[in-house]
Amino acid sequence: MLDGALGLSGRWERLEPRPRAGRMLRQVLHAGLRTSFHALGRFVAGHAVFFASAPVLLSILLGASFSRYRVEGDVESLLAPKHSLAKIEGNLVESLFPVNRSKHALYSDLQTPGRYGRVIITARRGSVLDPVHLETILQLHRRIYQMQVTAPATTVGSTSFNYSFSYLCLPDDKNVCIVDDIIRAMEEIQSARTSNQSVPILQYPITQLVDGRQAYIGHQLGGVQGWGPGGAVRGHGTGAKGEGVRSAKAVQLTYYLQSRSGLMDRVAGRWENAFCSELSLFGALHPKLGLYPSTSSSLRTDFQFSSVLARRPLLASLGVCGVLAILCCSMRDCVRSKPWLGMLALLSVALSGLTAAGILNLTGATYNSTYLGIPFVMLGHGLFGSFEMLSSWRRTREDQHVKERVASVFEDVMLRFSGSTMIHLMTLGLAASPLTNMEAVRLFCRSAALAITISYVYMLSFYSSCLVFTGYLETRYRHGCFCRRVPKPDRLDSKPAWYRCLMYTRYQDETQSTNPPHGVGHTHVPNPNLTHMETQTVNSSGVRGHVANSIQTQSPPNTHSTTTVTDPHPQDSHLLLGCVRHCYGDWITNTYVKPFVVLLYLVYISFGLMGFLQVTQGSDPSALVAMDTATVLYTHTQQRYFSSYSPVIGFYIYESAPYWNDSVQRDLLEYAKGFQRISWLEAYLNYLSDRNQSTSQPRENFTRTLRHSFLREPQFAHFADDIIFAERGQGEEPDVAASRIFLVAKTTENKREEMSVLLDTLRRLSLTSRVRFLIFNPSFVYLDRYATAISSPLRHSLLAVLFLLGLSSLVVVEPLVSLWLGLTLLSVQFGVLGFMTLWGVEMDCVSVLCLISALGHSADCSGPLLCGFTSGRGESRTRWVRLSLERHGIPSLQTFVCYSAALVPVCSVRSNLTRTLFRCLILTAGCSALHTLAFLPTLLTFLPPSKSRDHRPGREGQRQEVECVEMNDSTRVVDQITTV
């Protein structure tokens, strides 16, 4: 018999070519990893109580750290690029021209003070310059001046103090609060009307006050209609320099506060709250005016308010997802049904999130509203892992011990699940590195990577222990929901119909009658999910080694018996499994359906390309706050009435320059040409011309006239804030060390895009100019390098994933799996980016976070399907596509259903941030499911990898698998070789 076996071994070796060295290395490593996970599964199953209780206790202990919960207060550091030239320029500007040193005027959209209160007042009918509205606005101004706040006592027994705006404001050189120029102009108009004098003409956008000083009011008066030539009325915002203002729809007032110390900062914060309350009361008393307040803390408060609004929808998402997860884990068979595993999967995700939050609290991390996306990243990853484990459990042999079944599940699932977890950690980890220039993206990815790691550990421990417990319930024939023992069929016959339906199950003796015991007259059905064959030992060591080697040339070796039997009762299987097995699998692989699926993919790519070509930047931070808040209302009102002109741009000459030189003067005037400008140099040159003096003078004369004549004139005294003099030697006139002028550009509706273009143009000009200058506006902090900062994390993560797939293809997985998975990730990413643009989503930090997480989510869904198809041997493409859909497509479909349902309540939150989050995540889930369930099953039926290499010409009828089955009798052990 042994000689016959030896003789047959040579014929067995010719069934398949000898594997190459690279493939053998992959098989060895693959087998070693599967063996390790098999041992880990047995260990977890043997200590199920410990692995179930330890995560719960750890989560409770770390959850107590929420007393250290802190919210991020600096929104600019989150949403603006961390390293940019604009921030450096802003620090230089603040050191040269600090806000607290300005003694005459401040431009509300140029400075970024610590504390301020700002309000836009609109007239619902008429003009804000009408006598009635003008009086009401000045009355509001006086009430704000007289408003007082109480500072709390700093020590026990000390008294509290009341602070008014006159004490908290920034004073000028006469110790009077600095107010907007429009207030002075309105007071002059009211004074003239009261005394029956001619009303002074208010010009736009630069007007001249009674004291002769010119003031820019383009950002203080909005919705202006001007008088054109011949008395014609111009439209809103169309006034030219020097035109008289006929009417105006809005006025903007700003009140600056000091915050020199901690006490003053707290008092100023209280004043801001009182400021908003006062405006709310005043607006209720005067319904003819619309009041839209904004303070220095409005953006921070409204940005974090999204988290408050999303609390109840998140609980609703958890409930809806729990119900659907229970349904997805249920079957007709009440014993083999595992409804509680769906709820326990959500509990595992919740516990891992609580543990991650506790670790962040203990390490001093702060929270922001972008963290709302982390639960959904964990949910998608955790649900797919749990459904994959449950699907693999149902494919194990029911006559095995629970420990062995759990070990088989670990061996089958955990290698793929660990690979997808590695992709998650690679994408999130690289985006959380110092290479990322956007702080919100970096913090989100750091926290999400921690949460994914803990979720993976809890899936190995907590959820696997729950699988062990439910496995023991199944072994003892207890109801999967009520845990009550199910009576046998002979006892159920006397029960009511509803009771028989509720307690329906199949006992093992029924299975034995239709499915003979393994090893006795049993025809083995190959398990397409496994690439290893089951071998048993023979008595002779020499024959054992030769036969084992012969079988290894047929298929890679497996060290454990994980054979799967075909379900003899397909009607008792899961509903989705029956649909895929009998309907969808045949339909999607139908020859007449494939062209339509390919056409659908081409349409998908076309629309993705259409959206990709229209991607826009979302650098406006107000687009990430809750709706119907003060920030959104204020921003919309400002865009409506104050979009005719750009914000005030500071033109800073930060080095000493020969201003007396005629060529330098021409260059500076040329740079400012085309702008509305407030320039000390232009005013000084006009001053010299009016006095019949040459503008090109020696340095000493130029500087002496500037200091002792020009700046001492009342109408030009405010220019002293714009010039910094540097002392020279004793008896010499000082030099102009630095100076600034203010520029305002005419803009259209695309204000931020035009500002970005203007910034780039002036910066290129500064590189070639003889005069060293820079330009700055606080909005430049968000615009500068925003496109690079927002796209670099996504680009780095995508390259890291492709590198990881390429590296793993050398030692762990099949190269074609890495190739197909890389192409799938690119296709999903391309589709999500294109469709979200068509849906109105801009490229901001929230959408980039979703795109980064989309890499891991698509790898979760499509990776197992590709591995199952590529590892198959000896069957047709269509057959392996159907088997892969049965084994791995159903968990993807279950994850898509639960994940999408969990996202639905989020779209009801009145927040721009959550709305962006919902659109990006639902597109991620949809594109991933579309690739896993439609595109890949169709494309794999006619694209590589090929299955024909396992069939030799003329050998179609030869056996392809060999199973060694051990038979025992009363006296000896015999090895019987059965062919399939």
PDB file of N, CA and C in Angstrom, residues 412-452:
ATOM      1  N   ASP A 412      -9.000  32.502  10.277  1.00  0.00           N
ATOM      2  CA  ASP A 412      -9.594  32.881   9.004  1.00  0.00           C
ATOM      3  C   ASP A 412      -9.706  34.386   8.829  1.00  0.00           C
ATOM      4  N   VAL A 413     -10.033  35.123   9.890  1.00  0.00           N
ATOM      5  CA  VAL A 413     -10.423  36.535   9.775  1.00  0.00           C
ATOM      6  C   VAL A 413      -9.323  37.494  10.201  1.00  0.00           C
ATOM      7  N   MET A 414      -8.623  37.166  11.262  1.00  0.00           N
ATOM      8  CA  MET A 414      -7.799  38.166  11.922  1.00  0.00           C
ATOM      9  C   MET A 414      -6.615  38.642  11.086  1.00  0.00           C
ATOM     10  N   LEU A 415      -6.140  37.818  10.167  1.00  0.00           N
ATOM     11  CA  LEU A 415      -5.041  38.276   9.329  1.00  0.00           C
ATOM     12  C   LEU A 415      -5.506  39.402   8.415  1.00  0.00           C
ATOM     13  N   ARG A 416      -6.675  39.262   7.807  1.00  0.00           N
ATOM     14  CA  ARG A 416      -7.210  40.334   6.964  1.00  0.00           C
ATOM     15  C   ARG A 416      -7.613  41.542   7.798  1.00  0.00           C
ATOM     16  N   PHE A 417      -8.243  41.289   8.942  1.00  0.00           N
ATOM     17  CA  PHE A 417      -8.665  42.399   9.798  1.00  0.00           C
ATOM     18  C   PHE A 417      -7.464  43.174  10.328  1.00  0.00           C
ATOM     19  N   SER A 418      -6.387  42.470  10.638  1.00  0.00           N
ATOM     20  CA  SER A 418      -5.164  43.156  11.079  1.00  0.00           C
ATOM     21  C   SER A 418      -4.565  43.974   9.943  1.00  0.00           C
ATOM     22  N   GLY A 419      -4.641  43.445   8.716  1.00  0.00           N
ATOM     23  CA  GLY A 419      -4.128  44.221   7.580  1.00  0.00           C
ATOM     24  C   GLY A 419      -4.901  45.500   7.352  1.00  0.00           C
ATOM     25  N   SER A 420      -6.237  45.449   7.422  1.00  0.00           N
ATOM     26  CA  SER A 420      -7.019  46.677   7.258  1.00  0.00           C
ATOM     27  C   SER A 420      -6.785  47.641   8.414  1.00  0.00           C
ATOM     28  N   THR A 421      -6.562  47.112   9.610  1.00  0.00           N
ATOM     29  CA  THR A 421      -6.230  47.991  10.735  1.00  0.00           C
ATOM     30  C   THR A 421      -4.897  48.676  10.515  1.00  0.00           C
ATOM     31  N   MET A 422      -3.946  47.961   9.948  1.00  0.00           N
ATOM     32  CA  MET A 422      -2.662  48.573   9.638  1.00  0.00           C
ATOM     33  C   MET A 422      -2.812  49.699   8.624  1.00  0.00           C
ATOM     34  N   ILE A 423      -3.706  49.527   7.657  1.00  0.00           N
ATOM     35  CA  ILE A 423      -3.937  50.597   6.680  1.00  0.00           C
ATOM     36  C   ILE A 423      -4.547  51.809   7.371  1.00  0.00           C
ATOM     37  N   HIS A 424      -5.494  51.582   8.278  1.00  0.00           N
ATOM     38  CA  HIS A 424      -6.058  52.685   9.060  1.00  0.00           C
ATOM     39  C   HIS A 424      -4.962  53.425   9.818  1.00  0.00           C
ATOM     40  N   LEU A 425      -4.143  52.666  10.517  1.00  0.00           N
ATOM     41  CA  LEU A 425      -3.106  53.296  11.341  1.00  0.00           C
ATOM     42  C   LEU A 425      -2.048  53.986  10.488  1.00  0.00           C
ATOM     43  N   MET A 426      -1.771  53.442   9.319  1.00  0.00           N
ATOM     44  CA  MET A 426      -0.781  54.069   8.444  1.00  0.00           C
ATOM     45  C   MET A 426      -1.295  55.421   7.927  1.00  0.00           C
ATOM     46  N   THR A 427      -2.528  55.445   7.469  1.00  0.00           N
ATOM     47  CA  THR A 427      -3.077  56.695   6.938  1.00  0.00           C
ATOM     48  C   THR A 427      -3.233  57.738   8.035  1.00  0.00           C
ATOM     49  N   LEU A 428      -3.803  57.326   9.155  1.00  0.00           N
ATOM     50  CA  LEU A 428      -4.027  58.278  10.247  1.00  0.00           C
ATOM     51  C   LEU A 428      -2.719  58.675  10.912  1.00  0.00           C
ATOM     52  N   GLY A 429      -1.809  57.711  11.050  1.00  0.00           N
ATOM     53  CA  GLY A 429      -0.546  58.019  11.716  1.00  0.00           C
ATOM     54  C   GLY A 429       0.306  59.004  10.942  1.00  0.00           C
ATOM     55  N   LEU A 430       0.367  58.851   9.634  1.00  0.00           N
ATOM     56  CA  LEU A 430       1.165  59.787   8.845  1.00  0.00           C
ATOM     57  C   LEU A 430       0.515  61.169   8.812  1.00  0.00           C
ATOM     58  N   ALA A 431      -0.832  61.199   8.767  1.00  0.00           N
ATOM     59  CA  ALA A 431      -1.514  62.499   8.819  1.00  0.00           C
ATOM     60  C   ALA A 431      -1.389  63.150  10.179  1.00  0.00           C
ATOM     61  N   ALA A 432      -1.110  62.379  11.228  1.00  0.00           N
ATOM     62  CA  ALA A 432      -0.920  62.938  12.566  1.00  0.00           C
ATOM     63  C   ALA A 432       0.520  63.325  12.840  1.00  0.00           C
ATOM     64  N   SER A 433       1.398  63.141  11.882  1.00  0.00           N
ATOM     65  CA  SER A 433       2.821  63.447  12.083  1.00  0.00           C
ATOM     66  C   SER A 433       3.070  64.942  11.950  1.00  0.00           C
ATOM     67  N   PRO A 434       4.260  65.397  12.339  1.00  0.00           N
ATOM     68  CA  PRO A 434       4.590  66.826  12.167  1.00  0.00           C
ATOM     69  C   PRO A 434       4.607  67.299  10.721  1.00  0.00           C
ATOM     70  N   LEU A 435       4.549  66.377   9.765  1.00  0.00           N
ATOM     71  CA  LEU A 435       4.479  66.794   8.365  1.00  0.00           C
ATOM     72  C   LEU A 435       3.182  67.515   8.044  1.00  0.00           C
ATOM     73  N   THR A 436       2.154  67.285   8.860  1.00  0.00           N
ATOM     74  CA  THR A 436       0.851  67.916   8.634  1.00  0.00           C
ATOM     75  C   THR A 436       0.879  69.342   9.157  1.00  0.00           C
ATOM     76  N   ASN A 437       0.492  70.271   8.308  1.00  0.00           N
ATOM     77  CA  ASN A 437       0.553  71.694   8.644  1.00  0.00           C
ATOM     78  C   ASN A 437      -0.771  72.239   9.164  1.00  0.00           C
ATOM     79  N   MET A 438      -1.791  71.382   9.233  1.00  0.00           N
ATOM     80  CA  MET A 438      -3.103  71.797   9.722  1.00  0.00           C
ATOM     81  C   MET A 438      -3.337  71.133  11.079  1.00  0.00           C
ATOM     82  N   GLU A 439      -3.447  71.930  12.119  1.00  0.00           N
ATOM     83  CA  GLU A 439      -3.516  71.400  13.469  1.00  0.00           C
ATOM     84  C   GLU A 439      -4.783  70.591  13.689  1.00  0.00           C
ATOM     85  N   ALA A 440      -5.917  71.016  13.136  1.00  0.00           N
ATOM     86  CA  ALA A 440      -7.156  70.262  13.318  1.00  0.00           C
ATOM     87  C   ALA A 440      -7.042  68.867  12.714  1.00  0.00           C
ATOM     88  N   VAL A 441      -6.415  68.761  11.546  1.00  0.00           N
ATOM     89  CA  VAL A 441      -6.223  67.453  10.909  1.00  0.00           C
ATOM     90  C   VAL A 441      -5.280  66.593  11.733  1.00  0.00           C
ATOM     91  N   ARG A 442      -4.221  67.190  12.222  1.00  0.00           N
ATOM     92  CA  ARG A 442      -3.239  66.420  12.990  1.00  0.00           C
ATOM     93  C   ARG A 442      -3.841  65.877  14.278  1.00  0.00           C
ATOM     94  N   LEU A 443      -4.581  66.699  15.009  1.00  0.00           N
ATOM     95  CA  LEU A 443      -5.177  66.259  16.267  1.00  0.00           C
ATOM     96  C   LEU A 443      -6.247  65.198  16.021  1.00  0.00           C
ATOM     97  N   PHE A 444      -7.049  65.390  14.984  1.00  0.00           N
ATOM     98  CA  PHE A 444      -8.081  64.395  14.681  1.00  0.00           C
ATOM     99  C   PHE A 444      -7.448  63.048  14.360  1.00  0.00           C
ATOM    100  N   CYS A 445      -6.457  63.041  13.504  1.00  0.00           N
ATOM    101  CA  CYS A 445      -5.848  61.775  13.088  1.00  0.00           C
ATOM    102  C   CYS A 445      -5.113  61.112  14.249  1.00  0.00           C
ATOM    103  N   ARG A 446      -4.522  61.902  15.121  1.00  0.00           N
ATOM    104  CA  ARG A 446      -3.858  61.321  16.294  1.00  0.00           C
ATOM    105  C   ARG A 446      -4.876  60.633  17.197  1.00  0.00           C
ATOM    106  N   SER A 447      -5.983  61.290  17.462  1.00  0.00           N
ATOM    107  CA  SER A 447      -7.011  60.704  18.323  1.00  0.00           C
ATOM    108  C   SER A 447      -7.681  59.515  17.643  1.00  0.00           C
ATOM    109  N   ALA A 448      -7.933  59.620  16.329  1.00  0.00           N
ATOM    110  CA  ALA A 448      -8.569  58.515  15.618  1.00  0.00           C
ATOM    111  C   ALA A 448      -7.665  57.294  15.562  1.00  0.00           C
ATOM    112  N   ALA A 449      -6.360  57.492  15.396  1.00  0.00           N
ATOM    113  CA  ALA A 449      -5.430  56.357  15.387  1.00  0.00           C
ATOM    114  C   ALA A 449      -5.423  55.654  16.741  1.00  0.00           C
ATOM    115  N   LEU A 450      -5.448  56.435  17.822  1.00  0.00           N
ATOM    116  CA  LEU A 450      -5.533  55.834  19.152  1.00  0.00           C
ATOM    117  C   LEU A 450      -6.830  55.055  19.317  1.00  0.00           C
ATOM    118  N   ALA A 451      -7.938  55.622  18.860  1.00  0.00           N
ATOM    119  CA  ALA A 451      -9.223  54.943  18.993  1.00  0.00           C
ATOM    120  C   ALA A 451      -9.276  53.666  18.161  1.00  0.00           C
ATOM    121  N   ILE A 452      -8.724  53.686  16.946  1.00  0.00           N
ATOM    122  CA  ILE A 452      -8.718  52.485  16.097  1.00  0.00           C
ATOM    123  C   ILE A 452      -7.867  51.394  16.735  1.00  0.00           C
TER     124      ILE A 452
END
